[in-house]
Amino acid sequence: MVVATAILQLICPDRPGLVSELSGWVAANGGNIRHADHHTDSGAGLFLSRIEWDLEGFGLPRASLPAAAQLLAERLGGEGQLHFSDQLSRVAIFVSKQDHCLLDLLWRTRAGELPMEVPLVISNHPDLRSIAENFGARFEHVPVLAEHKAEAEASQLALLEEEAIDVAVLAKYMQVISGGFLQQFGPVINIHHSFLPAFTGAQPYQRAWERGVKLIGATAHYVTEQLDAGPIIEQATVHVSHRDDVADLIRKGRDMERLALARALRQHLCHQVMVYRGRTAVFD
Amino acid sequence: MVVATAILQLICPDRPGLVSELSGWVAANGGNIRHADHHTDSGAGLFLSRIEWDLEGFGLPRASLPAAAQLLAERLGGEGQLHFSDQLSRVAIFVSKQDHCLLDLLWRTRAGELPMEVPLVISNHPDLRSIAENFGARFEHVPVLAEHKAEAEASQLALLEEEAIDVAVLAKYMQVISGGFLQQFGPVINIHHSFLPAFTGAQPYQRAWERGVKLIGATAHYVTEQLDAGPIIEQATVHVSHRDDVADLIRKGRDMERLALARALRQHLCHQVMVYRGRTAVFD
Amino acid sequence: MVVATAILQLICPDRPGLVSELSGWVAANGGNIRHADHHTDSGAGLFLSRIEWDLEGFGLPRASLPAAAQLLAERLGGEGQLHFSDQLSRVAIFVSKQDHCLLDLLWRTRAGELPMEVPLVISNHPDLRSIAENFGARFEHVPVLAEHKAEAEASQLALLEEEAIDVAVLAKYMQVISGGFLQQFGPVINIHHSFLPAFTGAQPYQRAWERGVKLIGATAHYVTEQLDAGPIIEQATVHVSHRDDVADLIRKGRDMERLALARALRQHLCHQVMVYRGRTAVFD
Amino acid sequence: MVVATAILQLICPDRPGLVSELSGWVAANGGNIRHADHHTDSGAGLFLSRIEWDLEGFGLPRASLPAAAQLLAERLGGEGQLHFSDQLSRVAIFVSKQDHCLLDLLWRTRAGELPMEVPLVISNHPDLRSIAENFGARFEHVPVLAEHKAEAEASQLALLEEEAIDVAVLAKYMQVISGGFLQQFGPVINIHHSFLPAFTGAQPYQRAWERGVKLIGATAHYVTEQLDAGPIIEQATVHVSHRDDVADLIRKGRDMERLALARALRQHLCHQVMVYRGRTAVFD
């Protein structure tokens, strides 16, 4: 039996007494803390906190918690977010033609590994419709042509709104998301098929082979306007040798892509990731 | 500039309000918490906590803190320990003839990687005297013969007392420590050259080779009366192939032994490890 | 464009001149060697060789190659096998209720990562029929009850014969295969959810959790009569912490199971694995 | 008992029959091949081979082997090198102020892990003299000032010649080697404290921290005129988290530096590494 919990994420200027103040607020309302994790970035003078407690028996009504957390954060001069563990995130998966990450995420969702629903799959190609529909997701083919990119993104945003999507995941979506899109929707999580910051941009495996590296990798990160430069959530590497040609790197890399994306997404969905100053703290 | 901190480790029965109570006690005395980490073992009904705060500006006199922590723990029905980050542990290293872990630990100590002093090296062989003395450690050769093991252990215990040793590290010490020894001194940390619980006992590399494993490992653990069965702190593995003979396994394994032992010891010395029910929680 | 190759696997007593004799035989018939790898086990006095050459332009008719390889091996007092890279192995996958390895293998086959066909999926439970059929595999539900195990295995063997299966893969098949079965069919590859030889038998994750290990693993191996003691092909490990309960170990372990099984199976299907004296040489 | 072997490294244009021709030459002279490994780079049309055989019983006199190998290579239109396993390479280690790689290499040499002698340690700082001399190496302090770099390099080259050095290893030598130096001496192996091609140049740990990566690495490579762009031999990575500051990255990175450098150097010294087209083939 899994117990529903509330999760508070808070960032504020560092000062003495914050841990006590936050945990005291939970305790004063009868909350039983399951996890409490904090991080102080001394250089930045910032305090980050993630506290998770049982909803059962908590003194404040559930509906009032987001506002209460907001007030608490404001009092501390920071920003706070309140999540509920039993409220599944609604996730849209963007794909192109490669199916391995899509299938992996859909399977993990069905297996209970990822606390999310996937009501929507968007692709600039029609190829993966049957996989999406097989797992009960609506599939929308939105072609993206260079000269009509704005229209395509408008269609995508309308779909995200229509399906009340919380998070978009680029699961080998071979298109760049524009800054305009990101101003209207977020967060967006991407899997890049290299060990960032090495090999940003196109054809990382080809370039890794040309450079003759002995390890290749994958990086899951939040998407920002600057290509492949967003906050990194998770990275994974695997050994390669001179016997591996580019096709082997692609094959071996796919395993790292799936692992890094699934781990990063799970951490995000469990509200373990906090972003600050272009970096992440991952409270796992 | 490194600031001195106090570190409280506490284990007690789980109940709501513990995080608040502990952090509240620190805050009430003006303490600025640097790290606070907790773990609840639901099955065991236990709460484990590690809280670290700046000594500077803390309201209670340093000398009174251990007793205050003790009182706090008793009030919660548990057990507590209070450590100071600027108080280096005094460590005795036990060795036989292999020098790689000894040299690695001594170098790491000198390099500031391990917050400890090594006033004493004890060996059942005379071979490693010059390494120990090179790094300023007293070297004592205590031969251990089966028929005089009790006397040898009595000599070792006397040396530990004489040098006011806090922790003993078995750095490839090829002798079994008796239960009687462990009743008089602890903690003792050992590095075992296998991936426990595989290949307990003698000649693990030979047996790993015979079994044809594709990965070998090393395990750092607290020593208990039952051989190679104590609480595990850290494990590391490395790939091997059919081309590796036993000598290759030994060579590759040495790297894992050094890494696992150094990581485990650092975690212990930073008071990040808590032992309960034959297991460890490592708050790193 | 992929060129079809012939692959010779040979084991014989070691003596000087073997590499020259084998490669000379290929060259004398006009073969262009793509890969040649050898291993000498000095202790056992054995020579193992894997040679792969282009079929195009080779002087001997394809149909005569297996017999020619056989003759060659006999002349050297050993055993040889001849494979063709363009002849896909026919693989039967045995499953119970867990679907992650099955789905992974079927996807990898479709993606071209595994040079095999999967005409048959056999299960002692009906649950995974739709996955198998989705990928075009025949699904046969063969219940295995303790009192009728012999009949069940006879049914399985009949299915393997009917579908002309080359290799059976136990992809989380929660039944023990009898010695009688193994005398009639082989090879059988199993994925065991522990880092063998640790935690052989049932419930390895539960037992790993109880022991408090810091790494868990998975092992792909050939099945022999002795449970979990067959020649190991591939192993993988992943870090766990005190925060992981048994369910987390199972979740994290599934990733290692999929990776270790897929890598081992690929190596087997590419005829890179040779078994001798209870061990494997993997020429990758 | 270790048997002395001859090792032939050969690169030539690919064509059928090469494996047979090389192994046939060894066999014709009564050689017992211990290892034979080959690689074909189809894109480049190149064949690379490494063959190792027992010197005992070989028909040609040892002294004649280098010339014989040279003739063989010329006949195939390529380049060849002949090495003897019992002829230890003479290695000079270049250092600055950091001692971890120096001490590690010296210890590994003494322990028999690295088949080399270290007659010479060169540093632009005087700090590490005692470590070098402790292990019996001559220590030469050659200050490198920007305005006198040419003179400094001339002194270094004279020392290398005087001590008949075969290989130079930059073990955290914080100076750039000039193109002129490299034209007069090679090979030079460097350890770079990042996962190349990420973070070339200065202060890679600082920049890795700023980028917020979740893995850091080290790269051992041959030095070429272009900074940090030479052929990569070995890479290693380790996980980091938001709790790690730059000092932690440096500490964790040191372990990867030692591992990657030691592995790469061992592969080089065992004549397992072949360089072609800015890449390496590592026959391990």
Tab-separated table of N, CA and C in Angstrom, chain B residues 37-41 195-199 208-217 221 228-237 239 241-244 276-284, chain C residues 37-41 195-199 208-217 221 228-237 239 241-244 276-284:
chain	number	residue	atom	x	y	z
B	37	ASP	N	20.223	15.112	6.898
B	37	ASP	CA	19.777	13.980	6.098
B	37	ASP	C	19.155	12.959	7.044
B	38	HIS	N	18.092	12.338	6.562
B	38	HIS	CA	17.356	11.428	7.430
B	38	HIS	C	16.958	10.215	6.630
B	39	HIS	N	16.691	9.146	7.339
B	39	HIS	CA	16.202	7.947	6.683
B	39	HIS	C	15.259	7.219	7.630
B	40	THR	N	14.135	6.801	7.085
B	40	THR	CA	13.197	6.021	7.873
B	40	THR	C	13.159	4.612	7.324
B	41	ASP	N	13.441	3.633	8.173
B	41	ASP	CA	13.280	2.239	7.785
B	41	ASP	C	11.916	1.807	8.312
B	195	PHE	N	33.303	-9.313	-4.385
B	195	PHE	CA	32.007	-8.684	-4.365
B	195	PHE	C	31.122	-9.500	-3.432
B	196	LEU	N	31.149	-9.142	-2.144
B	196	LEU	CA	30.359	-9.903	-1.172
B	196	LEU	C	28.875	-9.808	-1.481
B	197	PRO	N	28.104	-10.859	-1.215
B	197	PRO	CA	28.465	-12.079	-0.503
B	197	PRO	C	29.087	-13.169	-1.377
B	198	ALA	N	29.486	-12.857	-2.586
B	198	ALA	CA	30.185	-13.874	-3.372
B	198	ALA	C	31.615	-14.011	-2.865
B	199	PHE	N	32.104	-15.232	-2.849
B	199	PHE	CA	33.513	-15.502	-2.541
B	199	PHE	C	33.956	-14.950	-1.187
B	208	ALA	N	37.014	-16.732	-8.252
B	208	ALA	CA	36.301	-15.957	-9.269
B	208	ALA	C	36.745	-16.396	-10.659
B	209	TRP	N	38.046	-16.618	-10.803
B	209	TRP	CA	38.563	-17.073	-12.096
B	209	TRP	C	37.987	-18.446	-12.436
B	210	GLU	N	37.985	-19.340	-11.457
B	210	GLU	CA	37.479	-20.685	-11.716
B	210	GLU	C	35.996	-20.658	-12.107
B	211	ARG	N	35.241	-19.776	-11.485
B	211	ARG	CA	33.817	-19.686	-11.798
B	211	ARG	C	33.569	-19.013	-13.148
B	212	GLY	N	34.583	-18.278	-13.638
B	212	GLY	CA	34.420	-17.643	-14.938
B	212	GLY	C	33.524	-16.419	-14.915
B	213	VAL	N	33.595	-15.640	-13.840
B	213	VAL	CA	32.785	-14.422	-13.771
B	213	VAL	C	33.302	-13.382	-14.764
B	214	LYS	N	32.446	-12.436	-15.119
B	214	LYS	CA	32.811	-11.391	-16.070
B	214	LYS	C	33.027	-10.044	-15.379
B	215	LEU	N	32.777	-9.996	-14.094
B	215	LEU	CA	33.054	-8.811	-13.289
B	215	LEU	C	33.645	-9.287	-11.970
B	216	ILE	N	34.639	-8.587	-11.485
B	216	ILE	CA	35.129	-8.859	-10.137
B	216	ILE	C	34.943	-7.602	-9.302
B	217	GLY	N	35.065	-7.752	-7.983
B	217	GLY	CA	34.778	-6.598	-7.149
B	217	GLY	C	35.537	-6.594	-5.852
B	221	HIS	N	33.760	-3.144	4.479
B	221	HIS	CA	32.693	-3.428	5.452
B	221	HIS	C	33.236	-3.356	6.869
B	228	ASP	N	33.458	-11.940	7.038
B	228	ASP	CA	32.994	-11.325	5.784
B	228	ASP	C	31.482	-11.112	5.747
B	229	ALA	N	30.862	-11.004	6.918
B	229	ALA	CA	29.405	-10.854	6.969
B	229	ALA	C	28.979	-9.538	7.603
B	230	GLY	N	29.926	-8.657	7.893
B	230	GLY	CA	29.586	-7.408	8.562
B	230	GLY	C	28.923	-6.407	7.628
B	231	PRO	N	28.396	-5.319	8.201
B	231	PRO	CA	27.683	-4.298	7.416
B	231	PRO	C	28.553	-3.724	6.302
B	232	ILE	N	28.022	-3.729	5.091
B	232	ILE	CA	28.761	-3.268	3.917
B	232	ILE	C	28.676	-1.751	3.800
B	233	ILE	N	29.802	-1.107	3.559
B	233	ILE	CA	29.820	0.349	3.391
B	233	ILE	C	29.895	0.722	1.913
B	234	GLU	N	30.733	0.018	1.172
B	234	GLU	CA	30.987	0.408	-0.219
B	234	GLU	C	31.433	-0.793	-1.029
B	235	GLN	N	31.019	-0.837	-2.315
B	235	GLN	CA	31.456	-1.912	-3.210
B	235	GLN	C	31.803	-1.331	-4.565
B	236	ALA	N	32.739	-1.974	-5.232
B	236	ALA	CA	33.134	-1.531	-6.569
B	236	ALA	C	33.400	-2.752	-7.433
B	237	THR	N	33.114	-2.647	-8.727
B	237	THR	CA	33.348	-3.771	-9.642
B	237	THR	C	34.103	-3.304	-10.890
B	239	HIS	N	35.260	-4.899	-14.997
B	239	HIS	CA	35.061	-5.940	-15.997
B	239	HIS	C	36.322	-6.778	-16.182
B	241	SER	N	37.786	-10.394	-18.569
B	241	SER	CA	37.448	-11.236	-19.718
B	241	SER	C	38.198	-12.556	-19.632
B	242	HIS	N	37.928	-13.412	-20.611
B	242	HIS	CA	38.602	-14.715	-20.625
B	242	HIS	C	40.113	-14.569	-20.792
B	243	ARG	N	40.567	-13.425	-21.260
B	243	ARG	CA	42.011	-13.231	-21.427
B	243	ARG	C	42.722	-12.986	-20.102
B	244	ASP	N	41.968	-12.623	-19.085
B	244	ASP	CA	42.575	-12.327	-17.785
B	244	ASP	C	42.803	-13.612	-17.004
B	276	TYR	N	22.857	-0.105	11.373
B	276	TYR	CA	21.694	-0.603	12.114
B	276	TYR	C	21.265	-1.920	11.494
B	277	ARG	N	20.950	-2.870	12.339
B	277	ARG	CA	20.436	-4.161	11.888
B	277	ARG	C	21.322	-4.817	10.841
B	278	GLY	N	22.600	-4.747	11.005
B	278	GLY	CA	23.525	-5.415	10.096
B	278	GLY	C	23.699	-4.731	8.763
B	279	ARG	N	23.184	-3.499	8.637
B	279	ARG	CA	23.251	-2.766	7.390
B	279	ARG	C	23.831	-1.385	7.652
B	280	THR	N	24.111	-0.643	6.581
B	280	THR	CA	24.541	0.732	6.774
B	280	THR	C	23.621	1.685	6.006
B	281	ALA	N	23.443	2.861	6.561
B	281	ALA	CA	22.908	3.991	5.801
B	281	ALA	C	24.100	4.921	5.597
B	282	VAL	N	24.338	5.300	4.345
B	282	VAL	CA	25.488	6.158	4.039
B	282	VAL	C	24.962	7.500	3.528
B	283	PHE	N	25.044	8.514	4.371
B	283	PHE	CA	24.504	9.831	4.039
B	283	PHE	C	25.553	10.650	3.304
B	284	ASP	N	25.770	10.332	2.030
B	284	ASP	CA	26.801	11.094	1.313
B	284	ASP	C	26.183	12.040	0.291
C	37	ASP	N	40.335	-14.099	-34.129
C	37	ASP	CA	40.630	-13.929	-32.711
C	37	ASP	C	40.889	-15.313	-32.127
C	38	HIS	N	41.849	-15.365	-31.215
C	38	HIS	CA	42.246	-16.648	-30.676
C	38	HIS	C	42.491	-16.503	-29.187
C	39	HIS	N	42.433	-17.617	-28.511
C	39	HIS	CA	42.757	-17.602	-27.087
C	39	HIS	C	43.394	-18.934	-26.716
C	40	THR	N	44.464	-18.839	-25.962
C	40	THR	CA	45.108	-20.051	-25.477
C	40	THR	C	44.922	-20.126	-23.976
C	41	ASP	N	44.344	-21.217	-23.511
C	41	ASP	CA	44.263	-21.450	-22.069
C	41	ASP	C	45.431	-22.368	-21.730
C	195	PHE	N	24.068	-10.999	-9.225
C	195	PHE	CA	25.458	-11.032	-9.629
C	195	PHE	C	26.014	-12.385	-9.175
C	196	LEU	N	25.881	-13.383	-10.044
C	196	LEU	CA	26.347	-14.723	-9.675
C	196	LEU	C	27.855	-14.720	-9.430
C	197	PRO	N	28.349	-15.545	-8.483
C	197	PRO	CA	27.652	-16.588	-7.748
C	197	PRO	C	26.936	-16.110	-6.486
C	198	ALA	N	26.777	-14.818	-6.295
C	198	ALA	CA	26.003	-14.368	-5.144
C	198	ALA	C	24.508	-14.581	-5.430
C	199	PHE	N	23.787	-14.986	-4.424
C	199	PHE	CA	22.325	-15.061	-4.505
C	199	PHE	C	21.833	-15.968	-5.631
C	208	ALA	N	19.424	-9.731	-1.421
C	208	ALA	CA	20.425	-8.662	-1.571
C	208	ALA	C	20.077	-7.502	-0.639
C	209	TRP	N	18.797	-7.186	-0.560
C	209	TRP	CA	18.384	-6.107	0.328
C	209	TRP	C	18.702	-6.458	1.775
C	210	GLU	N	18.388	-7.689	2.144
C	210	GLU	CA	18.634	-8.110	3.530
C	210	GLU	C	20.124	-8.058	3.868
C	211	ARG	N	20.958	-8.431	2.915
C	211	ARG	CA	22.400	-8.410	3.166
C	211	ARG	C	22.956	-6.985	3.173
C	212	GLY	N	22.187	-6.055	2.590
C	212	GLY	CA	22.643	-4.665	2.605
C	212	GLY	C	23.750	-4.378	1.613
C	213	VAL	N	23.718	-5.012	0.454
C	213	VAL	CA	24.760	-4.763	-0.550
C	213	VAL	C	24.604	-3.355	-1.130
C	214	LYS	N	25.677	-2.839	-1.709
C	214	LYS	CA	25.667	-1.500	-2.286
C	214	LYS	C	25.655	-1.535	-3.815
C	215	LEU	N	25.741	-2.725	-4.369
C	215	LEU	CA	25.617	-2.906	-5.820
C	215	LEU	C	24.759	-4.150	-6.040
C	216	ILE	N	23.876	-4.092	-7.020
C	216	ILE	CA	23.160	-5.307	-7.413
C	216	ILE	C	23.495	-5.594	-8.870
C	217	GLY	N	23.171	-6.794	-9.314
C	217	GLY	CA	23.583	-7.149	-10.658
C	217	GLY	C	22.673	-8.148	-11.326
C	221	HIS	N	23.728	-16.375	-18.577
C	221	HIS	CA	24.573	-17.575	-18.598
C	221	HIS	C	23.878	-18.707	-19.348
C	228	ASP	N	21.847	-22.208	-11.774
C	228	ASP	CA	22.600	-20.947	-11.735
C	228	ASP	C	24.110	-21.150	-11.707
C	229	ALA	N	24.559	-22.287	-12.218
C	229	ALA	CA	25.995	-22.572	-12.184
C	229	ALA	C	26.598	-22.711	-13.578
C	230	GLY	N	25.835	-22.420	-14.609
C	230	GLY	CA	26.330	-22.590	-15.973
C	230	GLY	C	27.307	-21.502	-16.372
C	231	PRO	N	27.959	-21.698	-17.522
C	231	PRO	CA	28.977	-20.736	-17.991
C	231	PRO	C	28.399	-19.329	-18.155
C	232	ILE	N	29.070	-18.360	-17.556
C	232	ILE	CA	28.609	-16.974	-17.565
C	232	ILE	C	29.031	-16.282	-18.857
C	233	ILE	N	28.104	-15.580	-19.477
C	233	ILE	CA	28.408	-14.847	-20.713
C	233	ILE	C	28.615	-13.362	-20.429
C	234	GLU	N	27.762	-12.799	-19.588
C	234	GLU	CA	27.784	-11.343	-19.380
C	234	GLU	C	27.204	-11.022	-18.005
C	235	GLN	N	27.772	-9.982	-17.372
C	235	GLN	CA	27.243	-9.511	-16.086
C	235	GLN	C	27.206	-7.995	-16.068
C	236	ALA	N	26.259	-7.459	-15.339
C	236	ALA	CA	26.140	-5.997	-15.206
C	236	ALA	C	25.756	-5.668	-13.781
C	237	THR	N	26.230	-4.516	-13.288
C	237	THR	CA	25.887	-4.096	-11.929
C	237	THR	C	25.425	-2.644	-11.910
C	239	HIS	N	24.510	0.639	-8.876
C	239	HIS	CA	24.625	1.082	-7.495
C	239	HIS	C	23.249	1.178	-6.831
C	241	SER	N	21.374	2.174	-2.768
C	241	SER	CA	21.690	2.789	-1.477
C	241	SER	C	20.678	2.345	-0.432
C	242	HIS	N	20.882	2.824	0.788
C	242	HIS	CA	19.960	2.463	1.871
C	242	HIS	C	18.552	2.988	1.607
C	243	ARG	N	18.417	3.961	0.722
C	243	ARG	CA	17.091	4.493	0.429
C	243	ARG	C	16.274	3.559	-0.459
C	244	ASP	N	16.945	2.626	-1.116
C	244	ASP	CA	16.250	1.707	-2.014
C	244	ASP	C	15.655	0.544	-1.234
C	276	TYR	N	33.999	-23.592	-22.789
C	276	TYR	CA	34.933	-24.688	-22.516
C	276	TYR	C	35.157	-24.759	-21.014
C	277	ARG	N	35.158	-25.951	-20.476
C	277	ARG	CA	35.446	-26.175	-19.058
C	277	ARG	C	34.578	-25.321	-18.141
C	278	GLY	N	33.330	-25.177	-18.461
C	278	GLY	CA	32.420	-24.453	-17.593
C	278	GLY	C	32.559	-22.943	-17.654
C	279	ARG	N	33.357	-22.449	-18.611
C	279	ARG	CA	33.600	-21.020	-18.743
C	279	ARG	C	33.300	-20.590	-20.176
C	280	THR	N	33.320	-19.285	-20.421
C	280	THR	CA	33.166	-18.814	-21.793
C	280	THR	C	34.344	-17.940	-22.188
C	281	ALA	N	34.675	-18.001	-23.450
C	281	ALA	CA	35.534	-16.987	-24.068
C	281	ALA	C	34.595	-16.191	-24.971
C	282	VAL	N	34.620	-14.876	-24.815
C	282	VAL	CA	33.731	-14.017	-25.602
C	282	VAL	C	34.595	-13.142	-26.502
C	283	PHE	N	34.600	-13.466	-27.784
C	283	PHE	CA	35.456	-12.755	-28.745
C	283	PHE	C	34.717	-11.547	-29.310
C	284	ASP	N	34.599	-10.497	-28.498
C	284	ASP	CA	33.864	-9.325	-29.012
C	284	ASP	C	34.814	-8.183	-29.348
